[in-house]
Short mmCIF file of C-alpha atoms in Angstrom, two decimals:
data_model
loop_
_atom_site.label_atom_id
_atom_site.label_comp_id
_atom_site.label_asym_id
_atom_site.label_seq_id
_atom_site.Cartn_x
_atom_site.Cartn_y
_atom_site.Cartn_z
CA UNK A 1 -33.40 54.16 120.35
CA UNK A 2 -36.91 53.85 120.11
CA UNK A 3 -38.81 50.75 118.19
CA UNK A 4 -42.54 51.60 115.98
CA UNK A 5 -44.66 48.01 115.65
CA UNK A 6 -45.59 48.42 111.84
CA UNK A 7 -47.93 46.66 110.26
CA UNK A 8 -46.56 43.20 107.72
CA UNK A 9 -47.09 45.60 104.15
CA UNK A 10 -45.34 48.52 105.50
CA UNK A 11 -42.56 46.49 106.25
CA UNK A 12 -41.99 44.56 103.76
CA UNK A 13 -42.28 48.08 101.65
CA UNK A 14 -39.83 49.40 104.05
CA UNK A 15 -37.61 45.96 103.60
CA UNK A 16 -38.10 45.75 100.29
CA UNK A 17 -36.45 49.48 100.38
CA UNK A 18 -33.21 48.31 100.93
CA UNK A 19 -29.96 49.43 98.80
CA UNK A 20 -27.33 47.87 100.76
CA UNK A 21 -26.78 44.44 103.17
CA UNK A 22 -26.67 45.76 107.10
CA UNK A 23 -28.97 49.28 106.22
CA UNK A 24 -31.38 49.68 109.00
CA UNK A 25 -34.72 50.58 108.87
CA UNK A 26 -34.63 54.31 110.28
CA UNK A 27 -31.54 54.99 107.45
CA UNK A 28 -34.48 53.78 105.12
CA UNK A 29 -37.04 55.64 106.03
CA UNK A 30 -34.76 58.90 106.86
CA UNK A 31 -33.55 58.73 102.43
CA UNK A 32 -37.23 57.77 101.83
CA UNK A 33 -38.23 60.73 104.04
CA UNK A 34 -35.15 63.01 102.80
CA UNK A 35 -34.47 63.49 106.48
CA UNK A 36 -30.29 64.03 107.49
CA UNK A 37 -29.34 62.13 111.20
CA UNK A 38 -29.74 66.60 112.24
CA UNK A 39 -33.46 66.68 111.02
CA UNK A 40 -34.47 63.33 112.60
CA UNK A 41 -36.95 63.72 115.87
CA UNK A 42 -36.04 62.68 118.43
CA UNK A 43 -39.06 63.12 120.68
CA UNK A 44 -41.98 60.39 120.19
CA UNK A 45 -44.88 61.76 118.04
CA UNK A 46 -48.39 62.29 118.48
CA UNK A 47 -50.94 59.61 116.84
CA UNK A 48 -52.60 61.64 114.41
CA UNK A 49 -55.70 60.79 114.14
CA UNK A 50 -55.64 61.23 118.01
CA UNK A 51 -53.92 64.65 118.78
CA UNK A 52 -52.41 64.31 122.29
CA UNK A 53 -51.82 60.70 122.61
CA UNK A 54 -48.67 59.59 121.95
CA UNK A 55 -47.89 56.66 119.65
CA UNK A 56 -47.70 53.13 120.83
CA UNK A 57 -43.96 52.49 121.24
CA UNK A 58 -42.89 48.81 121.59
CA UNK A 59 -39.14 47.26 122.23
CA UNK A 60 -38.74 44.91 118.81
CA UNK A 61 -35.30 44.15 117.06
CA UNK A 62 -34.14 46.41 114.50
CA UNK A 63 -34.51 45.22 110.27
CA UNK A 64 -30.42 45.39 110.42
CA UNK A 65 -27.61 42.91 110.66
CA UNK A 66 -24.11 43.62 111.03
CA UNK A 67 -23.12 40.13 109.76
CA UNK A 68 -21.30 39.93 106.48
CA UNK A 69 -22.24 36.85 103.92
CA UNK A 70 -19.36 34.81 103.11
CA UNK A 71 -21.18 33.26 99.80
CA UNK A 72 -18.24 30.88 99.65
CA UNK A 73 -18.52 29.45 103.22
CA UNK A 74 -22.49 29.71 103.51
CA UNK A 75 -22.48 25.89 103.27
CA UNK A 76 -21.23 22.79 105.49
CA UNK A 77 -20.17 20.61 102.56
CA UNK A 78 -20.34 17.20 103.89
CA UNK A 79 -23.99 18.13 105.59
CA UNK A 80 -25.30 19.81 102.31
CA UNK A 81 -24.23 15.96 100.43
CA UNK A 82 -26.42 14.44 103.43
CA UNK A 83 -29.27 16.23 102.23
CA UNK A 84 -31.97 13.61 101.16
CA UNK A 85 -32.77 15.19 97.45
CA UNK A 86 -32.80 18.34 95.77
CA UNK A 87 -35.82 19.44 97.77
CA UNK A 88 -33.16 18.58 101.10
CA UNK A 89 -30.28 20.64 99.89
CA UNK A 90 -32.39 23.53 98.48
CA UNK A 91 -33.65 23.60 102.28
CA UNK A 92 -30.48 23.38 103.28
CA UNK A 93 -28.77 25.67 101.64
CA UNK A 94 -31.93 28.17 102.35
CA UNK A 95 -31.66 27.22 106.52
CA UNK A 96 -27.49 28.11 106.40
CA UNK A 97 -28.28 31.48 104.55
CA UNK A 98 -30.88 32.30 107.25
CA UNK A 99 -28.86 31.71 109.93
CA UNK A 100 -25.95 33.81 108.46
CA UNK A 101 -28.31 36.83 108.45
CA UNK A 102 -30.88 36.84 110.80
CA UNK A 103 -33.14 39.15 110.75
CA UNK A 104 -32.86 40.61 107.44
CA UNK A 105 -33.72 37.18 105.55
CA UNK A 106 -36.82 38.48 105.61
CA UNK A 107 -36.06 39.89 101.92
CA UNK A 108 -36.66 36.22 100.70
CA UNK A 109 -40.29 37.53 100.84
CA UNK A 110 -39.69 40.20 97.58
CA UNK A 111 -38.86 37.11 95.30
CA UNK A 112 -41.56 35.83 93.78
CA UNK A 113 -42.79 34.87 90.36
CA UNK A 114 -45.47 36.49 88.16
CA UNK A 115 -48.41 35.65 90.18
CA UNK A 116 -47.03 33.49 91.80
CA UNK A 117 -45.30 32.73 96.03
CA UNK A 118 -42.23 31.32 96.83
CA UNK A 119 -41.85 32.74 100.33
CA UNK A 120 -44.40 33.38 102.99
CA UNK A 121 -44.32 33.57 106.79
CA UNK A 122 -46.99 30.06 107.36
CA UNK A 123 -47.68 27.11 105.72
CA UNK A 124 -51.39 28.66 105.14
CA UNK A 125 -50.45 31.43 103.21
CA UNK A 126 -48.53 29.46 100.28
CA UNK A 127 -51.34 27.00 99.75
CA UNK A 128 -54.12 30.25 99.51
CA UNK A 129 -51.84 31.26 96.78
CA UNK A 130 -51.35 27.67 95.68
CA UNK A 131 -52.68 24.41 96.82
CA UNK A 132 -50.11 22.64 94.68
CA UNK A 133 -47.25 24.32 96.50
CA UNK A 134 -46.17 21.38 98.58
CA UNK A 135 -44.54 24.07 100.92
CA UNK A 136 -41.69 22.88 103.50
CA UNK A 137 -40.34 25.75 106.76
CA UNK A 138 -37.07 26.42 106.41
CA UNK A 139 -35.10 24.74 109.65
CA UNK A 140 -37.07 26.85 112.51
CA UNK A 141 -37.01 30.06 110.48
CA UNK A 142 -40.48 30.84 110.69
CA UNK A 143 -40.82 30.69 106.91
CA UNK A 144 -41.48 28.94 104.41
CA UNK A 145 -40.51 28.22 100.77
CA UNK A 146 -42.81 26.28 97.83
CA UNK A 147 -41.29 22.91 96.80
CA UNK A 148 -43.10 22.34 94.13
CA UNK A 149 -40.89 23.72 91.48
CA UNK A 150 -38.40 21.17 89.48
CA UNK A 151 -34.75 21.82 89.77
CA UNK A 152 -34.09 23.86 87.71
CA UNK A 153 -36.26 26.72 88.96
CA UNK A 154 -35.59 25.91 92.38
CA UNK A 155 -31.65 26.74 91.12
CA UNK A 156 -33.49 29.92 89.53
CA UNK A 157 -35.24 30.82 92.83
CA UNK A 158 -31.83 30.13 95.14
CA UNK A 159 -29.95 32.45 92.79
CA UNK A 160 -32.33 35.46 93.17
CA UNK A 161 -32.54 34.83 96.57
CA UNK A 162 -28.91 34.64 97.03
CA UNK A 163 -28.47 37.79 94.85
CA UNK A 164 -31.16 39.27 97.44
CA UNK A 165 -28.55 39.02 100.04
CA UNK A 166 -25.68 40.58 97.86
CA UNK A 167 -24.17 37.48 96.55
CA UNK A 168 -22.56 38.30 92.89
CA UNK A 169 -23.76 35.85 89.64
CA UNK A 170 -20.85 33.55 90.19
CA UNK A 171 -21.03 32.99 93.43
CA UNK A 172 -25.14 32.81 93.26
CA UNK A 173 -25.14 30.08 90.23
CA UNK A 174 -22.17 28.14 92.06
CA UNK A 175 -24.28 27.86 94.42
CA UNK A 176 -27.68 26.76 93.21
CA UNK A 177 -26.30 24.33 90.85
CA UNK A 178 -24.86 22.45 94.23
CA UNK A 179 -28.74 21.33 94.47
#
């Protein structure tokens, strides 16, 4: 299998078109382009802007994860209770989700408010969106989250995130209530 580099905006667009957990970027693109497996090109395409030159191809992890999240077993209760305050529990649950989903965790970037950014891949990105964001890194995931919301809003954000990963409304609400 060949891998191509895409910019962040295109990557987010492809990821936003995911219809089921575990769907690969190739599957998403095939569906969007109306291709079947048999129709998928097997040769490296040429660079449109420079005919005769092939597109730069690099090896990178695919957009998929074969793991299925069991939401009722997502967090260790003792470790959750040991967290300091709602912010600590919020970060702990998000980190547990990151550890369970791996590279698919970038789906959190799709969770946004009206004109409000909740997740980003850098602290600066959140601070540019809001000086009062109080961004915190989610474990060592490389993803950052705004933490200046009240507990009720954190529950709403967490519920939406969990549903992005396939949790039922009940599962998401039960886990979010642990904040």
